[in-house]
Structure formats: structure tokens, C-alpha cells
XYZ file of C-alpha atoms in Angstrom:
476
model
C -145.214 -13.542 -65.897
C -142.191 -12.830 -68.362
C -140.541 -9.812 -67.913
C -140.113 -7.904 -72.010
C -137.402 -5.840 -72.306
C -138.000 -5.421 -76.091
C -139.471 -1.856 -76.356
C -139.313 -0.517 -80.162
C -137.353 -1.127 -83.473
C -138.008 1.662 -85.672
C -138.472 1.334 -89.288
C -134.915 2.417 -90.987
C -132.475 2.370 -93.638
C -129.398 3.344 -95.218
C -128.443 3.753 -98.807
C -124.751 3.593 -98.327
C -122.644 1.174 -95.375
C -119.586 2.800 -93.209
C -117.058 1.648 -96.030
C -118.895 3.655 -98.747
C -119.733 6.647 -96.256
C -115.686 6.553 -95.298
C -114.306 6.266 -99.025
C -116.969 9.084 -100.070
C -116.091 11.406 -97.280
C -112.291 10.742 -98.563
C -112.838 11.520 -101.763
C -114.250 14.610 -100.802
C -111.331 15.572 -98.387
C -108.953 14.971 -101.572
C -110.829 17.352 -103.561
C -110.544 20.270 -101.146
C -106.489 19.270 -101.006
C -106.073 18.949 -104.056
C -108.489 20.898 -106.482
C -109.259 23.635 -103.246
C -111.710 26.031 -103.822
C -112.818 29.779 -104.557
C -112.948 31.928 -100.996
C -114.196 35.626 -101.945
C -113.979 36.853 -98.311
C -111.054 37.832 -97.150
C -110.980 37.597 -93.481
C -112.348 33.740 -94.128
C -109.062 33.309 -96.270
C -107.091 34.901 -93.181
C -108.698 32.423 -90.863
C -107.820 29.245 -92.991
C -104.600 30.301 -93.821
C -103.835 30.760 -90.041
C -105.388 26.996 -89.328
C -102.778 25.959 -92.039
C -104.691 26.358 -95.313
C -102.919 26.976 -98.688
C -103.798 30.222 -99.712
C -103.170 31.746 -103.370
C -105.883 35.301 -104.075
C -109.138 33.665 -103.748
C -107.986 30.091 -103.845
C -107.700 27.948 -100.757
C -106.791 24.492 -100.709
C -107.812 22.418 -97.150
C -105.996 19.770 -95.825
C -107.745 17.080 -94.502
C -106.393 17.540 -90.916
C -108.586 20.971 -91.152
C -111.566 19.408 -91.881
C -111.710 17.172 -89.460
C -110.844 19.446 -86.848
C -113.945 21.433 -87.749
C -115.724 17.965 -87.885
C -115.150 17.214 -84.458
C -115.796 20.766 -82.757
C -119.361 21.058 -84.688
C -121.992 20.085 -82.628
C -123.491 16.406 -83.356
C -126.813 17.436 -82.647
C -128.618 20.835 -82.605
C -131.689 21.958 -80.573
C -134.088 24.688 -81.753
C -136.391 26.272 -79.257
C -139.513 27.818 -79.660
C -140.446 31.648 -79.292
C -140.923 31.182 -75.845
C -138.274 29.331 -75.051
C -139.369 25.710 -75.163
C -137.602 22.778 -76.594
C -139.030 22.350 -80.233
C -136.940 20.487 -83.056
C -134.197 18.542 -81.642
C -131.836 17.479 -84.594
C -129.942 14.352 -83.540
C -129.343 11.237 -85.816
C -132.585 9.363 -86.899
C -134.479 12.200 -86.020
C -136.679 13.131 -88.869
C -138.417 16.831 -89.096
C -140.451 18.870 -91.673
C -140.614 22.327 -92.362
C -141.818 24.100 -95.113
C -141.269 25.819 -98.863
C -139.051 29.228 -98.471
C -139.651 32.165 -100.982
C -142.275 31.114 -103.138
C -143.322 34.250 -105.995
C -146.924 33.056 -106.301
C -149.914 31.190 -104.133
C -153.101 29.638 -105.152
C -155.741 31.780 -103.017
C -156.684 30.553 -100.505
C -160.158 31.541 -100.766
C -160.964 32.582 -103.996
C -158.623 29.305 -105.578
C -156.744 31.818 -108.083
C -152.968 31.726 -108.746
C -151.705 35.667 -107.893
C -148.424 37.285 -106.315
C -147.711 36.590 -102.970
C -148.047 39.919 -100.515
C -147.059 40.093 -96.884
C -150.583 39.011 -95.906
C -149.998 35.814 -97.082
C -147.087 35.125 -94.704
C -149.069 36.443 -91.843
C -151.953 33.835 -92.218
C -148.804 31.031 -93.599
C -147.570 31.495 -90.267
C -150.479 31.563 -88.046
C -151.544 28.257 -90.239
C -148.925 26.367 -89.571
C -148.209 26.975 -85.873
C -150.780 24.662 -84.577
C -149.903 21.577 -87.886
C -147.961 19.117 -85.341
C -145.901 17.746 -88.134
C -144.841 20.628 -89.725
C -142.193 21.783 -87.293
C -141.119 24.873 -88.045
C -142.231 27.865 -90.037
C -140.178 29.620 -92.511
C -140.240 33.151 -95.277
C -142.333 30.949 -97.544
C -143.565 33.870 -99.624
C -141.893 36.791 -101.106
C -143.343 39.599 -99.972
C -144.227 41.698 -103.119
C -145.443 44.728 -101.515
C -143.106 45.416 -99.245
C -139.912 47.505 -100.293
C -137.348 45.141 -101.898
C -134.507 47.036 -99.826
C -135.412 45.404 -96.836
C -138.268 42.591 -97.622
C -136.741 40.102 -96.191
C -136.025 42.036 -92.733
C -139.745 42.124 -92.926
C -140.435 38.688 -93.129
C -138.490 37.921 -90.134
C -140.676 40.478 -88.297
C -144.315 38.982 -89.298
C -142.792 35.764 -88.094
C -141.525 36.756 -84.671
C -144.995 38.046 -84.572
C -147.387 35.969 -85.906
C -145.497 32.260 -85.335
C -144.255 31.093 -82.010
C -142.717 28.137 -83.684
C -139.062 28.493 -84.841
C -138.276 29.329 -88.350
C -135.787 29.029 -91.262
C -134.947 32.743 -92.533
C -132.824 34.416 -94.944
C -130.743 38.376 -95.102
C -129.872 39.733 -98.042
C -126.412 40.915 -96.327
C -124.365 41.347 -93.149
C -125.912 44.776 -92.355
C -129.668 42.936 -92.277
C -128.570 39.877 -90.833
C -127.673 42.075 -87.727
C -130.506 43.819 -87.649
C -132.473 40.290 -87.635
C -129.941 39.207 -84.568
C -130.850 42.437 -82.861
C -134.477 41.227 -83.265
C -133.937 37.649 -81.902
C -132.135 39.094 -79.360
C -134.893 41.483 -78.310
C -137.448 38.616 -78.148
C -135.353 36.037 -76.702
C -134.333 38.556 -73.743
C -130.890 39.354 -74.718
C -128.472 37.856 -77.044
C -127.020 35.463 -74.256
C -130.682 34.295 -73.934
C -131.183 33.876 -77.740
C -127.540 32.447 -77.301
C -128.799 29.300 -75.511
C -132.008 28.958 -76.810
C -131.579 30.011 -80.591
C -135.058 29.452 -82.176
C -134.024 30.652 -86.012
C -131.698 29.048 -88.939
C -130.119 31.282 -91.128
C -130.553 29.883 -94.655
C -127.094 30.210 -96.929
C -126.206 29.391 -99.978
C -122.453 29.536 -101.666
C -122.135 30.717 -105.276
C -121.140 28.052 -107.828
C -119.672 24.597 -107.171
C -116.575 24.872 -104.621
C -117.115 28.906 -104.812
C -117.975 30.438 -101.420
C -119.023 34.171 -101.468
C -118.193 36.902 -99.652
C -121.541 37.345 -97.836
C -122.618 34.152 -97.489
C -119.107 33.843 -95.410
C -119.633 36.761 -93.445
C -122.971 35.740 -92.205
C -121.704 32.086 -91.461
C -119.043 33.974 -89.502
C -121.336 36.645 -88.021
C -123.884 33.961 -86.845
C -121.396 31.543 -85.548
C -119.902 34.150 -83.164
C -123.881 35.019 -82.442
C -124.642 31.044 -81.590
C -127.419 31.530 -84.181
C -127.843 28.010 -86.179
C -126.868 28.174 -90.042
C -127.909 25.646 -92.595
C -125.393 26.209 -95.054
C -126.615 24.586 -98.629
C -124.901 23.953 -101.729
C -126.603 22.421 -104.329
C -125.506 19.983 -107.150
C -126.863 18.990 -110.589
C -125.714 15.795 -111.772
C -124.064 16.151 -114.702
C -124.061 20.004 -114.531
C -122.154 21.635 -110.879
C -121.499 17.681 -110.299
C -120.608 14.449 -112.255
C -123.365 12.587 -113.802
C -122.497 9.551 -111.465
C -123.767 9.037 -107.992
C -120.855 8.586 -106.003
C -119.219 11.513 -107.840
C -121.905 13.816 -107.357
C -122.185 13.081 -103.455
C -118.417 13.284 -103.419
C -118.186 17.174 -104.774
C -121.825 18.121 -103.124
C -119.686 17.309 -99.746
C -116.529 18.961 -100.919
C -118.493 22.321 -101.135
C -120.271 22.396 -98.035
C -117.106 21.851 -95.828
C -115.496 25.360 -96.040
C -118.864 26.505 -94.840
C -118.725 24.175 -91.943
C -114.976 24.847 -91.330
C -115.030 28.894 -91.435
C -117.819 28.700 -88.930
C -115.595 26.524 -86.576
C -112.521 28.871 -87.027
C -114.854 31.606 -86.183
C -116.448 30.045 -83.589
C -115.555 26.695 -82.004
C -118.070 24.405 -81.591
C -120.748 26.955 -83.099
C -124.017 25.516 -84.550
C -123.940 24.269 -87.901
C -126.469 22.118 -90.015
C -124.900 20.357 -93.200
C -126.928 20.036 -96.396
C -126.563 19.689 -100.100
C -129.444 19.370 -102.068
C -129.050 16.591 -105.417
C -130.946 18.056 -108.073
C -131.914 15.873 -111.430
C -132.029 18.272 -114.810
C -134.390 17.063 -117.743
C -131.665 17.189 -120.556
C -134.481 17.296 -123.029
C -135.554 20.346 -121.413
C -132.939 21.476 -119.220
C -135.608 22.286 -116.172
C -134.923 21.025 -112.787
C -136.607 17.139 -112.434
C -136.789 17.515 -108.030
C -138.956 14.120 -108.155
C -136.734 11.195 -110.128
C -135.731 8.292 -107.854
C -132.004 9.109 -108.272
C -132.921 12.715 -106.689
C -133.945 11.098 -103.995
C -131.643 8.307 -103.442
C -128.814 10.468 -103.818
C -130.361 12.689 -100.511
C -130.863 9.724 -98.793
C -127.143 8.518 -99.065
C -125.913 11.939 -97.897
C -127.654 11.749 -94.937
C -126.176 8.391 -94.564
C -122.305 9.919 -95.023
C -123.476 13.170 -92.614
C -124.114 11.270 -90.317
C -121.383 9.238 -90.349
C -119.213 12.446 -90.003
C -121.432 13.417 -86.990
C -123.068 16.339 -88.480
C -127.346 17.541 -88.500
C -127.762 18.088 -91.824
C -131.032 18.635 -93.861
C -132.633 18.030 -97.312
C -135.269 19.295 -99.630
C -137.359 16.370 -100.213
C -140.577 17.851 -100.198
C -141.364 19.250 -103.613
C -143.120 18.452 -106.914
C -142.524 20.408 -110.103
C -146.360 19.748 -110.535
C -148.662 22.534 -110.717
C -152.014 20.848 -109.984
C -152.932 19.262 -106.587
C -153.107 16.109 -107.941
C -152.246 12.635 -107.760
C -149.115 12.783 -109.416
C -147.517 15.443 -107.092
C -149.240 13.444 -104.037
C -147.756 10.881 -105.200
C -144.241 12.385 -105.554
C -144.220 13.871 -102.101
C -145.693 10.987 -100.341
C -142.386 9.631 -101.649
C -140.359 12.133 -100.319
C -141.679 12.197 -97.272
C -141.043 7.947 -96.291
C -138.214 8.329 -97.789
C -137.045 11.105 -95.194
C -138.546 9.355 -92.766
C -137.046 6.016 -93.529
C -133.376 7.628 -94.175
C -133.770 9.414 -90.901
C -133.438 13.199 -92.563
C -133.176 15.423 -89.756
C -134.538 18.818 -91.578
C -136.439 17.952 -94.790
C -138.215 21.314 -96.046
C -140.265 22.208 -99.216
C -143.616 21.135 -97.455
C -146.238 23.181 -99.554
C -144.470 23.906 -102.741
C -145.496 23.084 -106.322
C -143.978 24.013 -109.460
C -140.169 23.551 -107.957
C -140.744 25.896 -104.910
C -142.262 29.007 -107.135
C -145.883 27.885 -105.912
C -147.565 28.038 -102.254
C -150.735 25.897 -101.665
C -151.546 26.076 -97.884
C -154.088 23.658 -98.457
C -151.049 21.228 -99.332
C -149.832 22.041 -96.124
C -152.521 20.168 -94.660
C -152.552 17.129 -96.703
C -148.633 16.908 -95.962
C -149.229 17.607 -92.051
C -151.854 14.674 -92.611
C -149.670 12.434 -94.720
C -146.606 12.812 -92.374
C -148.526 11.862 -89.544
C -149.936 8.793 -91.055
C -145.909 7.875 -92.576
C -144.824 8.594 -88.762
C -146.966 5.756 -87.205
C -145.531 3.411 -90.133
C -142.443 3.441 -89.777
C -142.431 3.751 -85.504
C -141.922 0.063 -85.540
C -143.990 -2.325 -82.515
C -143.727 -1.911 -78.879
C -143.423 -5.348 -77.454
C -144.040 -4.982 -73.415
C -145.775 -7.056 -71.023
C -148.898 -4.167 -71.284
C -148.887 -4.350 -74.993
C -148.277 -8.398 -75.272
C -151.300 -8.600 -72.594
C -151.130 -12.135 -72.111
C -153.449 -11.842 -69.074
C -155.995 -10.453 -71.121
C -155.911 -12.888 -73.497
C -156.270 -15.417 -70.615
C -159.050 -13.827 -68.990
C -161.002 -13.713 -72.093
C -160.529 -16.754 -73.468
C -161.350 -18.621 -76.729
C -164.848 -17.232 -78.475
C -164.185 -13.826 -76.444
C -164.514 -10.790 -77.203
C -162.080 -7.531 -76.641
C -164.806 -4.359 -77.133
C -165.740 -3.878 -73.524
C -162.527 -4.540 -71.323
C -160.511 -1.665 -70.039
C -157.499 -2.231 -71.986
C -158.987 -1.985 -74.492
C -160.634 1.547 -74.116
C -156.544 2.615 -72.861
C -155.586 1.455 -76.068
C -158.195 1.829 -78.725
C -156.945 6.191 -78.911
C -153.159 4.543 -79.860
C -154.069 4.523 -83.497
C -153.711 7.298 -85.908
C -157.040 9.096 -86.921
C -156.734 11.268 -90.043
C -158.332 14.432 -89.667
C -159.084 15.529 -93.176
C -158.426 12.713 -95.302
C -161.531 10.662 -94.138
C -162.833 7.960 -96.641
C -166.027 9.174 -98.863
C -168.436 7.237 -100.995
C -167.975 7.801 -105.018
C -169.582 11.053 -106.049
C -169.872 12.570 -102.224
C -167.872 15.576 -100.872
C -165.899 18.377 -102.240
C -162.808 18.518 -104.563
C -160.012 17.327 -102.018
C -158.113 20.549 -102.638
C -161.007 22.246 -102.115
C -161.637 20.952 -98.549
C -158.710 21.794 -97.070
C -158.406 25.319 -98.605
C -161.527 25.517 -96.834
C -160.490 24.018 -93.550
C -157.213 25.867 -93.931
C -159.199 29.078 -93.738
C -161.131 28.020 -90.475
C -157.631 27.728 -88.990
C -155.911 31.310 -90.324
C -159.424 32.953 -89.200
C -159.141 31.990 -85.775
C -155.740 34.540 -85.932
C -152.491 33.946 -83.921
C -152.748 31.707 -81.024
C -149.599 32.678 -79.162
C -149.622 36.035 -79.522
C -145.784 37.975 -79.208
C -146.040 39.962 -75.550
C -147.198 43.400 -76.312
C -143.658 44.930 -75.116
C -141.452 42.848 -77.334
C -144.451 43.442 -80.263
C -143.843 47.092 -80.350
C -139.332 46.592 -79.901
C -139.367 44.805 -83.093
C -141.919 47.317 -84.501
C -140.030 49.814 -83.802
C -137.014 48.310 -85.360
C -138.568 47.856 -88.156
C -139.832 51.937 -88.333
C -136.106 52.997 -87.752
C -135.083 50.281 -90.872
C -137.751 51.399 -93.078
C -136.460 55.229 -92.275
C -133.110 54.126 -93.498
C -134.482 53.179 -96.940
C -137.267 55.889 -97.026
């Protein structure tokens, strides 16, 4: 018997080669040399001007040896652990992930099927839905929570989802003075901050100002969390023809030019702290001047970024989940389905919007299911054939022999579990079952009735609780 040595070729590709990736990544080194940008926080502007920077007020101009100097101390790849502890999204190149919306204003019901305001209930059952969807990897503040005192909202959402999620999540402070009361949380839960230290199991989601403008808190959080070893995604975004030129290669060149100073102010503050590149590509309807988060070009132009991020070495993540749809449909299925082997295909390490409609002002949790379905079924496409002598079962095929049949040998019940089963979107004759959205509202509900499954210990419950007494005190 031949011994195969051929295991798996996944299913990939790349929208831009090493030569365009290089000349790209150039470009945007020239821009930060020569054009420079708008630093509003001071002690940021200290740091770069000590590493060398050009520094004039608020403008800083970065020479390219800078740059890559934070390029190579930034970690390639990024793990992020779950409540517990456990290995849970590793972000390394080719490895794809999905996560979902953040801060939606409104959801469709879940059981009554009416749009409303989103309330902090909602989060609680968003969370406990989504920790047991296998392909949605991590949970995030996908609702704004409008019942809960705007001064410190979004410290509350990181409390329901220590508590009610034990997956890790993407979350957001409105300042330096909440973001450390969030790290005093993850620390508390972890076991200490040198626990939460090397097992982070939270991004901090930040966003600069306007093109090549970086703001004073969203630098003193980068800073803040770099020294904590808590993971930032850092995320401009561009508009072609608007923050960006209308062309391709321009508007990848200045999306990249404004996300280094976030990466390189997190590696002055902290060498070789975690940090996840992005820049989202946004298409505008000229017509109308609304967002268009669903054109080809939209997503071609995320796929070649993650083609030049990783080329610098860098996680980085996308939004290519979203629809500017309203109706669960089969235009915004279509739309995401897109999204989603495109991701997959380009090899998109974070891709988030899962559940969104309307460009991220909607929630419908009964999309998260049809995307946790869809993913899965996009997953096993692209995985690519495992050629082994088990698999090749040439003996088999000699045992049987011509006129045989397969249904009753014992390779074949090892192997007839190997292919995908959909769970939900089962095949029904014309005119039989429910409204598709309907059905998995409905099977959405079974799951968020069942309540948490991995409950937070009841000691670390009532540290974050009270936390959250003494910050509601504060703002009394």
C-alpha cells in the first residue's frame, strides 16, 4: 500500500500579490512622512517624538523606520481565551472568525416579531444565545442599552456579559476613567490582572476621529490597554471618495496610513502589546449619500487589506457581515452569504456584523442563527479534500468490488457523520412550514429560555456586582 502524505489544501485567495501588498504598504508609509497626521493626546505626541517623530502642536509626521519598528514588535498572531480560561479564537493568518453586530438602537422582538428599542434584557438573552452558536465566536455590546443610565451604559454592558456569556467579547468605554473600571472587572474574573494578562478574553473596540486624526481618548485607551495586555482592535474607517480617494489602491493606501499611529503608540507604550489592525472600506450611494456596506468594491477592497495586513504580519479584522436591508429576506441573505465566503476565502481573521440589518442599527437574533448555519455550511466548502490512505480507501474499494455496495461496511458508518447537517435550514415541500424568519425566532427562543449555561461563579458574580453598585453611586 502507498503511503499519502497529501493531507488538505484549503480553499483560498488573495486579491492583491506581494508586489502590490509592498508598493501599497509604501505608499502608506510616505503618507505618514510626508502628509503626517493629527495626534490630540499629548503624552502620545511625547512618545513619538522621543522614538524620533516630527512633532509640530498636534501634528506628527512618522518616518518609516518607526513604523516598522512597531510592525515588528506587534504580535503576528493573537489568542483570545474564554471566561474560564480556555483557548477560544486564535487569530493567526488564514484563520477566519465571526463575531457579531456591536451597538445596535433597535431589535425585531424576538417573540412578539415587532421592531422596538433595545433594553438591557435584550443583551442578556443576545448573550446567553450566542454562547452555545459554534460559529459565532465571540459575543459582543450588540445592543444599546436604553434603560440603563447613559453615564455609564456601556460599563453595564460589559457586566451582563461577564455574566451571562462565557465566550470572549468585543467591548467599548466611553473614556479612560470606564475603561479602568472595565480592566478592574476583567481582572476580578480572570483572577488578577497578571491572570487576565495572559489570558485576555476581551477586545477593546476604538475608533480615531476623522481620516489621519487620532483623538485624545481613543489614544489613551490604546495606551492604557497596551500597558494592561488587554487586546485593542483599533478601526478607522474610509469612504471612497469621501475620508479616502475614489480609487482602490488609493483608498487602501490612506485606510492603512490611519491605522498605523494606533498600532505604533501602542508599541511605544507597550512593546510587543496586543494589537488587531482593521479598516473598514465603506461604499456611499452618491445619489443618496447613505452608506452602500454590500457593493462588490466594499468587499473587494476588505479582502485586499487583509491581503497587505498580512503581509505586514499583523491580525487584523473586517466588517463583512452586514446588509443595509431591513427585511429578512433574500436580498440581505444573499448579501451576507457573500460576505461571509468572501471572509472565508480571503482568510479574514475577525469579521463582525453577524446579526445586523439596516447598516448595524437593527438586531435580528433569529439572523444569528441563519448566519451560525450559513457559516458552517461555507466552512466545509472551502476546507478543501483530505487525501490519506483512510480517506482514499483503496482496500475498501477492493474488498467490495465491481456491482458493490458501500451502506453496510464499517467505514462507512466512521465516515457517513463527516458531512455537514444543517440544523435549521432543512429542505421543505412548497407551501409546508413556517416563514423562515419565523422559525428561527422561534428556535432562538428555545435556546435564550434554557438561560445561561456557564454560569459566572457566585463569588466573582457578586465582585463585579458590586462594582457596578459603587459606579452607579458615582453617577446617582
Amino acid at each position: 500500500m502507498k503511503t499519502s502524505k497529501i493531507a488538505r489544501q484549503t480553499v483560498q485567495y488573495e486579491m492583491l500579490d506581494k508586489d502590490q501588498c509592498r508598493e501599497i504598504a509604501a505608499a502608506a508609509f510616505r503618507i505618514l512622512g510626508r502628509t503626517g497626521c493629527i495626534i490630540q493626546n499629548e503624552e502620545a505626541r511625547q512618545l513619538l517624538k522621543d522614538a524620533g517623530c516630527t512633532v509640530d502642536g498636534e501634528r506628527v509626521w512618522i518616518p518609516e523606520h518607526v513604523i516598522r519598528g512597531a510592525i515588528a514588535s506587534a504580535p503576528e498572531s493573537v489568542t483570545l481565551y474564554d471566561r474560564d480560561g480556555g483557548p477560544a479564537v486564535r487569530l493567526e493568518p488564514h484563520e477566519a472568525h465571526f463575531g457579531p453586530v456591536t451597538s445596535t438602537c433597535e431589535i425585531v422582538d424576538v417573540r412578539t416579531g415587532e421592531r422596538r428599542l433595545t433594553v438591557k434584557k435584550d443583551l442578556e438573552e443576545a448573550a446567553i444565545l450566542i454562547d452555545p452558536l459554534e460559529n459565532i465566536e465571540w459575543a459582543t455590546n450588540c445592543v444599546t442599552l436604553s434603560d440603563v443610565n447613559d453615564a455609564y451604559d456601556d460599563i453595564e454592558e460589559v457586566h451582563t456579559l461577564l455574566e451571562y456569556s462565557r465566550k470572549p467579547f468585543w467591548y467599548y468605554a466611553k473614556n479612560i476613567d470606564a475603561l479602568k473600571v472595565e480592566l478592574e472587572m476583567f481582572a476580578v474574573v480572570a483572577g488578577g490582572e497578571d491572570a487576565f494578562r495572559r489570558r485576555p478574553f476581551t477586545v477593546n473596540l476604538i475608533c480615531p476621529l476623522d481620516a489621519l486624526r487620532h483623538s485624545e481618548n481613543g489614544l489613551a485607551q490604546v495606551m492604557a490597554c497596551a500597558r494592561a495586555g488587554a487586546p485593542v482592535v483599533y478601526i478607522p474607517g474610509t469612504e471612497f471618495g469621501l475620508t479616502a480617494p475614489a480609487t482602490m489602491a488609493g483608498c487602501l493606501a490612506a485606510g492603512i496610513a490611519d491605522l498605523l499611529p494606533g498600532l505604533v503608540v501602542s508599541q511605544l507604550a507597550c512593546k510587543g502589546a496586543p494589537f488587531i489592525a482593521a479598516c473598514f472600506r465603506n461604499n456611499v450611494d452618491f445619489a443618496t449619500m447613505k452608506m452602500d456596506h454590500s457593493r462588490p468594491e466594499m468587499i473587494a477592497a476588505n479582502c485586499a487589506t487583509a491581503d497587505i495586513w498580512r503581509y505586514l504580519g499583523l491580525p487584523f479584522c473586517s466588517n463583512m457581515a452586514n446588509t443595509d436591508n431591513g427585511d429578512f429576506g433574500p436580498q440581505a441573505a444573499f448579501e451576507k452569504t457573500a460576505q461571509y465566503y468572501s471572509v472565508l476565502l480571503s482568510g479574514t481573521n475577525m469579521a463582525y456584523g453577524v446579526g445586523c440589518y439596516e447598516a448595524g442599527m437593527v438586531l435580528r437574533f433569529a439572523d444569528l442563527l441563519f448566519s451560525d448555519e450559513v457559516i458552517g455550511y461555507l466552512k466545509n466548502l472551502v476546507r478543501g479534500v483530505e487525501v490519506t490512505d483512510e480517506e482514499l480507501a483503496e482496500d475498501l474499494i477492493d474488498e467490495v468490488g465491481p456491482g458493490g455496495t458501500y451502506i453496510l461496511e464499517e467505514h462507512t458508518a466512521e465516515h457517513v457523520r463527516d458531512f455537514w447537517t444543517p440544523r435549521y435550514l432543512k429542505s421543505r415541500p412548497m407551501g409546508e412550514g413556517k416563514d423562515l424568519e419565523e422559525r428561527l425566532a422561534a428556535e432562538a427562543l428555545k435556546i435564550i429560555e434554557k438561560g445561561p449555561q456557564h454560569k459566572l461563579p457566585a463569588d466573582k458574580k457578586a465582585a463585579i456586582a458590586a462594582i457596578m453598585e459603587r459606579v452607579a453611586a458615582q453617577h446617582g
